Amino acid sequence: IPRPPNPFIVFRSSWLKSNDGMRAIERDHRQLSRICGEVWRAMSAAKKIPYQRQAQAQKEAHARKYPDCRFSPQRRTEEIVRRK
């Protein structure tokens, strides 16, 4: 079951849709998230309110769709093999 998005994720998806030119310049989503994070931190609290409301609405819809869902992260039992 996917978790509902937080306000930053809602903002990030909206920001990327409105700035399609940015995707043509920068293809690395890690870097796009860093840029978007800087924009998010620079925003005033008043400008963040619509994204917070939208995230809250999605959270409530998620709770209605999955009433028994409780997030409980599990530790990995095996070690991740990383390339060198």
Steps between C-alpha positions, in 0.01 A plus 500: 500500500659830398526771763321832440723787385620765741473875417849512347427209265174667392696822437778317315261330258316827438826691457639250250180511295508880485875512420526259208800692368693403812458131414654560158805666657548266795411133463629379836204485738731517801618841386146609416394407853787706643398803293137453595601467867679834486190661349281336769721626784499851354119510482304681768267306729200664332602366158539148641143485634333379175744210477446413866123497447530284191729254681254487793211428260701218338586364844131494596407332170771241564359436850152446351633268230721299739337532845712228665832612355763601755851590390752283677845500341689172505876464531669311224611157606768460236787726411481706182769412249640820349713528194853627540 
